[in-house]
Coordinates of C-alpha atoms and ligand atoms in Angstrom, one line a residue:
M1 CA -26.3 2.6 -3.1
S2 CA -25.7 5.3 -1.3
A3 CA -22.8 7.8 -2.3
E4 CA -20.5 6.7 0.8
S5 CA -21.4 2.7 0.8
L6 CA -18.4 0.5 1.0
E7 CA -18.8 -0.5 -2.4
S8 CA -18.7 3.0 -3.9
I9 CA -15.5 4.0 -1.6
A10 CA -13.7 0.8 -3.3
A11 CA -15.0 1.9 -6.7
A12 CA -13.2 5.0 -6.4
M13 CA -10.1 3.7 -5.1
I14 CA -9.9 1.7 -7.9
A15 CA -11.1 3.8 -10.4
P16 CA -9.8 3.1 -14.2
G17 CA -6.0 4.4 -14.7
K18 CA -5.5 5.5 -11.0
G19 CA -3.9 3.7 -7.9
I20 CA -3.3 4.8 -4.3
L21 CA -0.2 6.8 -3.1
A22 CA 0.9 5.5 0.5
A23 CA 2.3 8.3 2.4
D24 CA 1.6 6.8 5.6
E25 CA 5.2 6.6 6.7
S26 CA 5.3 6.1 10.6
S27 CA 7.6 8.9 12.3
G28 CA 10.4 6.1 12.6
T29 CA 10.1 5.5 8.6
I30 CA 9.9 9.1 7.7
K31 CA 12.9 9.6 9.6
K32 CA 14.8 7.0 8.0
R33 CA 13.8 8.5 4.3
F34 CA 14.9 12.2 5.4
D35 CA 18.1 10.9 6.9
K36 CA 18.8 9.9 3.5
I37 CA 18.5 13.7 2.0
N38 CA 19.9 15.0 5.3
L39 CA 16.9 16.5 6.4
E40 CA 15.5 16.6 9.8
S41 CA 12.4 15.3 10.4
T42 CA 10.1 17.6 12.4
A43 CA 6.2 18.2 12.3
E44 CA 6.8 20.8 9.7
S45 CA 9.3 19.1 7.9
R46 CA 7.0 16.1 7.5
R47 CA 3.7 18.7 6.7
G48 CA 5.7 20.7 4.1
Y49 CA 6.8 17.1 2.3
R50 CA 3.3 15.6 2.2
D51 CA 2.0 18.9 1.0
L52 CA 4.6 18.9 -1.9
L53 CA 3.2 15.5 -3.0
F54 CA -0.3 16.2 -2.7
S55 CA -0.1 19.6 -4.4
T56 CA 1.3 17.9 -7.4
P57 CA -0.3 19.6 -10.8
D58 CA -2.6 16.9 -12.1
M59 CA -2.5 14.3 -9.6
A60 CA -5.6 13.5 -9.6
K61 CA -5.8 12.1 -12.9
S62 CA -3.4 8.9 -11.8
I63 CA -4.0 8.9 -8.0
S64 CA -7.6 7.9 -6.6
G65 CA -6.8 7.8 -2.8
V66 CA -3.7 8.6 -0.3
I67 CA -2.7 6.8 3.0
L68 CA -2.4 9.1 5.3
Y69 CA -0.7 8.8 9.1
D70 CA -2.6 9.9 12.0
E71 CA -0.5 13.2 12.6
T72 CA -0.8 14.1 8.6
L73 CA -4.4 13.3 8.6
R74 CA -4.7 16.2 11.1
Q75 CA -2.3 18.4 9.3
K76 CA -2.9 21.1 6.8
T77 CA -1.8 22.7 3.4
A78 CA 0.1 26.2 3.5
A79 CA -3.1 27.6 2.7
G80 CA -4.7 26.2 5.9
V81 CA -7.0 23.8 4.3
P82 CA -6.8 20.3 6.4
F83 CA -5.3 17.8 4.0
P84 CA -8.4 15.1 3.9
T85 CA -10.7 18.2 3.0
Y86 CA -8.0 19.2 0.5
L87 CA -7.8 15.8 -1.4
A88 CA -11.4 14.9 -1.1
S89 CA -12.0 18.5 -3.0
M90 CA -10.0 16.9 -5.7
G91 CA -11.7 13.8 -5.9
V92 CA -8.9 11.7 -4.0
V93 CA -10.1 9.3 -1.2
P94 CA -8.3 10.0 2.0
G95 CA -7.4 7.0 3.9
I96 CA -5.6 6.4 7.3
K97 CA -3.1 3.8 8.5
V98 CA -4.7 2.5 11.7
D99 CA -2.3 -0.3 12.7
A100 CA 0.4 0.2 15.5
G101 CA 3.1 -1.7 13.5
A102 CA 4.8 -4.9 13.8
K103 CA 6.1 -6.2 17.1
A104 CA 7.8 -9.4 18.4
L105 CA 5.6 -12.3 18.4
A106 CA 5.9 -14.0 22.1
G107 CA 7.5 -17.4 21.6
F108 CA 8.2 -17.1 18.1
P109 CA 11.9 -15.5 17.4
N110 CA 11.9 -13.7 13.9
E111 CA 8.3 -13.3 13.7
T112 CA 5.8 -10.5 14.5
I113 CA 2.3 -9.9 15.1
T114 CA 0.7 -6.3 14.2
E115 CA -0.9 -4.5 17.1
G116 CA -3.5 -1.9 17.3
L117 CA -6.7 -3.7 17.8
D118 CA -7.5 -2.4 21.2
G119 CA -9.4 1.0 21.1
L120 CA -9.9 0.7 17.1
R121 CA -13.5 1.1 16.9
E122 CA -13.2 4.4 19.0
R123 CA -10.2 5.5 16.6
L124 CA -12.5 4.8 13.6
I125 CA -15.2 6.7 14.6
E126 CA -12.9 9.6 14.9
Y127 CA -10.7 9.4 11.7
Y128 CA -14.4 9.0 9.8
G129 CA -15.3 12.5 11.4
L130 CA -11.6 13.8 10.2
G131 CA -12.6 12.6 6.5
A132 CA -10.8 9.0 6.2
R133 CA -13.1 6.7 4.1
F134 CA -10.5 3.7 4.0
A135 CA -7.9 2.3 6.5
K136 CA -4.7 0.4 6.1
W137 CA -3.7 -2.2 8.2
R138 CA -0.3 -4.2 7.3
G139 CA 0.5 -7.9 8.6
V140 CA 4.1 -8.7 8.1
I141 CA 5.2 -12.1 7.1
D142 CA 9.2 -12.8 7.1
I143 CA 10.8 -15.9 5.0
G144 CA 13.7 -17.2 6.5
A145 CA 15.0 -20.8 7.7
G146 CA 12.3 -22.3 9.6
F147 CA 9.8 -19.7 9.5
P148 CA 7.0 -18.4 8.6
T149 CA 5.1 -20.6 11.0
A150 CA 1.6 -21.7 10.7
Y151 CA 1.2 -19.8 13.9
A152 CA 2.3 -16.3 12.9
I153 CA 0.7 -16.6 9.6
H154 CA -2.8 -17.4 11.7
A155 CA -2.3 -14.6 14.2
N156 CA -1.7 -12.0 11.5
A157 CA -4.5 -13.0 9.3
H158 CA -6.7 -13.4 12.5
A159 CA -5.9 -9.8 13.2
L160 CA -6.4 -8.6 9.7
A161 CA -9.8 -10.2 9.8
R162 CA -11.0 -8.4 13.0
Y163 CA -9.4 -4.9 11.8
A164 CA -11.3 -5.4 8.4
A165 CA -14.9 -6.5 10.3
L166 CA -14.3 -3.1 12.4
C167 CA -13.8 -1.0 9.5
Q168 CA -16.9 -2.2 7.6
E169 CA -18.7 -1.7 10.9
Q170 CA -17.9 1.8 10.7
K171 CA -18.6 2.4 7.0
I172 CA -14.5 2.7 6.2
V173 CA -13.3 0.6 3.6
P174 CA -10.3 -1.7 5.1
I175 CA -7.4 -2.1 3.0
V176 CA -6.1 -5.8 4.0
E177 CA -2.5 -5.7 3.6
P178 CA -0.6 -8.9 4.1
E179 CA 3.0 -8.3 3.2
V180 CA 5.4 -11.4 2.6
L181 CA 8.8 -9.4 2.7
M182 CA 11.0 -9.6 -0.4
D183 CA 14.1 -9.4 2.4
G184 CA 16.3 -12.6 2.4
A185 CA 17.7 -14.9 -0.6
H186 CA 15.0 -17.1 -1.2
T187 CA 13.3 -18.2 -4.5
I188 CA 10.5 -16.9 -6.3
E189 CA 9.2 -20.7 -5.8
R190 CA 9.5 -20.1 -2.0
C191 CA 7.9 -16.7 -2.0
E192 CA 4.9 -18.3 -4.1
Q193 CA 4.6 -21.0 -1.5
V194 CA 4.4 -18.9 1.4
T195 CA 2.3 -16.3 -0.2
N196 CA -0.4 -19.2 -1.4
D197 CA -0.3 -20.1 2.7
V198 CA -0.7 -16.7 4.0
L199 CA -3.6 -15.4 1.2
A200 CA -5.4 -19.1 2.1
E201 CA -5.6 -18.1 5.8
V202 CA -6.2 -14.5 5.4
F203 CA -9.4 -15.5 3.3
A204 CA -10.5 -17.9 5.8
Q205 CA -10.4 -15.6 8.5
L206 CA -12.1 -12.6 6.7
H207 CA -14.9 -15.1 6.2
A208 CA -14.8 -16.3 9.7
A209 CA -15.2 -12.6 10.9
G210 CA -18.2 -11.8 8.4
V211 CA -16.0 -9.4 6.5
R212 CA -18.0 -8.5 3.4
L213 CA -15.3 -9.1 0.3
E214 CA -17.4 -6.4 -2.0
G215 CA -16.2 -4.0 0.5
I216 CA -12.5 -4.4 1.0
I217 CA -9.3 -3.8 -1.3
L218 CA -6.5 -6.6 -0.8
K219 CA -3.1 -5.1 -0.7
P220 CA -0.5 -8.1 -1.2
N221 CA 3.0 -8.5 -2.2
M222 CA 3.5 -9.4 -5.8
V223 CA 5.3 -12.9 -6.1
I224 CA 8.9 -12.4 -6.4
S225 CA 12.5 -13.6 -5.7
G226 CA 14.1 -12.4 -2.4
K227 CA 16.3 -9.5 -2.9
Q228 CA 19.6 -11.6 -2.3
C229 CA 18.4 -14.4 -4.5
T230 CA 21.1 -15.2 -6.9
Q231 CA 18.7 -17.0 -9.4
R232 CA 16.3 -14.0 -10.1
A233 CA 13.0 -14.8 -11.6
T234 CA 12.2 -12.3 -14.8
P235 CA 9.5 -10.1 -15.1
A236 CA 7.4 -12.2 -16.9
Q237 CA 7.7 -15.1 -14.4
V238 CA 6.8 -12.5 -11.8
A239 CA 3.8 -11.5 -13.4
A240 CA 2.9 -15.2 -14.1
A241 CA 3.6 -16.6 -10.6
T242 CA 1.5 -13.6 -9.1
L243 CA -1.6 -13.9 -11.1
R244 CA -1.6 -18.0 -10.5
C245 CA -1.2 -17.1 -6.9
L246 CA -3.8 -14.8 -6.7
K247 CA -6.6 -16.5 -8.9
R248 CA -6.1 -19.7 -6.3
H249 CA -6.8 -17.6 -3.2
V250 CA -8.8 -14.0 -4.3
P251 CA -12.5 -14.6 -4.8
G252 CA -13.9 -12.4 -7.8
A253 CA -16.4 -10.5 -5.2
V254 CA -13.3 -8.7 -4.1
P255 CA -13.5 -5.5 -6.4
G256 CA -9.7 -4.8 -6.5
I257 CA -6.2 -5.9 -5.8
A258 CA -3.8 -2.8 -4.9
F259 CA -0.1 -3.9 -4.7
L260 CA 2.4 -3.1 -2.6
S261 CA 6.0 -2.3 -4.0
G262 CA 7.8 -4.1 -1.2
G263 CA 11.5 -2.7 -2.2
Q264 CA 11.2 -3.3 -6.0
S265 CA 12.8 -0.2 -7.8
P266 CA 10.0 1.9 -9.3
A267 CA 10.9 0.6 -12.9
E268 CA 10.2 -3.0 -12.0
A269 CA 7.3 -2.5 -10.0
A270 CA 5.6 -0.6 -12.9
L271 CA 6.3 -3.5 -15.4
H272 CA 5.3 -6.1 -13.1
L273 CA 1.8 -4.5 -12.8
S274 CA 1.9 -3.5 -16.5
L275 CA 2.5 -7.2 -17.4
M276 CA -0.3 -8.5 -15.0
N277 CA -3.0 -6.2 -16.4
A278 CA -1.9 -7.2 -20.1
S279 CA -3.7 -10.5 -19.2
K280 CA -7.3 -10.3 -20.0
N281 CA -10.4 -11.5 -18.3
L282 CA -9.2 -10.7 -14.8
P283 CA -11.9 -10.9 -12.1
W284 CA -10.6 -7.9 -10.3
Q285 CA -8.9 -4.8 -10.8
L286 CA -5.3 -4.7 -10.3
T287 CA -3.5 -1.4 -9.4
F288 CA -1.2 -0.1 -7.0
S289 CA -0.7 0.9 -3.6
Y290 CA 3.0 2.2 -3.9
G291 CA 5.3 3.8 -1.3
R292 CA 8.5 3.5 -2.0
A293 CA 8.2 3.2 -6.0
L294 CA 5.8 6.3 -6.0
Q295 CA 8.2 8.6 -3.8
D296 CA 11.8 7.5 -4.1
A297 CA 12.7 9.4 -7.1
A298 CA 10.6 12.6 -5.8
L299 CA 12.7 12.6 -2.7
T300 CA 15.8 12.4 -4.3
A301 CA 15.1 15.1 -6.8
W302 CA 13.4 17.3 -3.7
G303 CA 16.3 16.8 -1.6
G304 CA 14.6 18.8 1.1
K305 CA 15.6 22.2 -0.6
S306 CA 13.5 25.1 -1.0
G307 CA 13.5 25.9 -4.7
N308 CA 13.2 22.1 -5.7
E309 CA 9.9 21.6 -4.9
A310 CA 8.8 21.7 -8.5
A311 CA 11.5 19.0 -9.5
G312 CA 10.5 16.6 -6.8
Q313 CA 6.9 16.9 -7.9
R314 CA 7.6 16.2 -11.6
E315 CA 9.4 12.9 -10.4
F316 CA 6.3 12.0 -8.5
A317 CA 3.9 13.0 -11.6
R318 CA 6.5 10.6 -13.6
W319 CA 6.0 7.5 -11.6
A320 CA 2.2 8.2 -10.8
R321 CA 1.8 8.5 -14.9
M322 CA 4.2 5.2 -15.6
N323 CA 1.8 3.3 -13.0
S324 CA -1.3 4.6 -14.4
L325 CA -0.2 3.3 -17.9
A326 CA 0.5 -0.2 -16.3
R327 CA -3.6 -0.2 -15.4
T328 CA -4.0 -0.9 -18.8
G329 CA -0.6 -2.9 -19.8
G330 CA 0.3 0.1 -21.4
Y331 CA 3.9 0.6 -19.7
Q332 CA 7.0 -0.5 -21.1
A333 CA 10.5 -0.9 -19.9
G334 CA 12.3 2.7 -20.2
M335 CA 9.4 4.5 -21.2
E336 CA 9.6 6.9 -18.0
Q337 CA 12.8 8.2 -19.9
Q338 CA 10.5 9.8 -22.4
A339 CA 8.2 11.1 -20.2
A340 CA 8.7 14.8 -18.6
Ligands
5MM1 C1 4.6 4.2 3.3 O1 5.0 3.0 4.2 C2 4.0 2.4 4.7 C3 4.3 2.6 6.2 O2 5.2 1.7 6.5 P1 5.6 2.0 8.5 O3 4.6 1.7 9.3 O4 6.6 0.9 8.6 O5 6.2 3.1 8.6 C4 3.8 0.8 4.2 O6 3.1 0.3 5.2 C5 3.3 0.7 3.1 O7 1.8 1.5 3.0 C6 3.3 -0.5 2.2 O8 4.0 -1.5 2.6 C7 3.9 0.1 0.8 O9 5.1 0.8 0.6 P2 6.1 0.0 -0.4 O10 7.1 1.0 -0.2 O11 6.3 -1.3 -0.2 O12 5.1 0.2 -1.7

């Protein structure tokens, strides 16, 4: 196996005790995050924030890879080192978000289709040259009255499979992210039913497209109550329902499953992951690929203010370490309060 085989890249992404930082906020999303701390979103403020995260002491002990946005992949550290080069020098695999976002699905109100397949081969070639060794594409499935429809699930799964096949052709590991949103008042049972339908279709489409499962990472939602649901499932119920759903649909050939946090608090996301990893004999590595659950506390502590960088880094490091513990079932509620 060459050093850059899909399998070896995937193995590095799911290395024991580590997980992936999703720092691929598009310009619109990072502006929303910066608005909360009254920071203007400019190319330089975005660069500076990513520099703060990536230069966190000991980050590589708990972070195996970072998903970057196109702009960030082309930016540099304060010392002038391109971010992908800098991350790779620490043993952190650089990745790139390649989808162009979820757009309204014609004829299906309330539903979206993720765009970005046109010209993707050429973009992947360029991204590989810039140092990216994995990619990410997110299909978005919303739950509400009368949706998701089978058509929207199919369309998004089909796009995910076409993206994954193109990535593998270019020696890039695809993170396949079908996200069933937490927004809404739906129960955990409804989330499980929809996640079952989505994963069944995603794996059918991956199979039809000839995607080699040994060379992908799945990035799913956890099976969880909607944010506005009045009868919230317990952490043990979330862990049990998520594992039941994954065991039914994800072949053991898939090396790793890296969850998104999806709007859970950092403590919830760490606890759910830890409870799942306390189960023995799982066929895949279970890890994290969190955006908000790794970054929210850091953004608040930093507040966009010069002089607060170390405080922001401490919060990022704290939640990275808690999730590192969760990789082996070792995180327990409240542990973060003892951690510096
Ligand atoms: C970091 O957020 C990602 C980018 O989202 P947009 O394209 O909407 O700006 C997002 O795809 C992220 O990688 C995953 O959803 C995981 O993030 P969370 O916050 O759900 O863990």
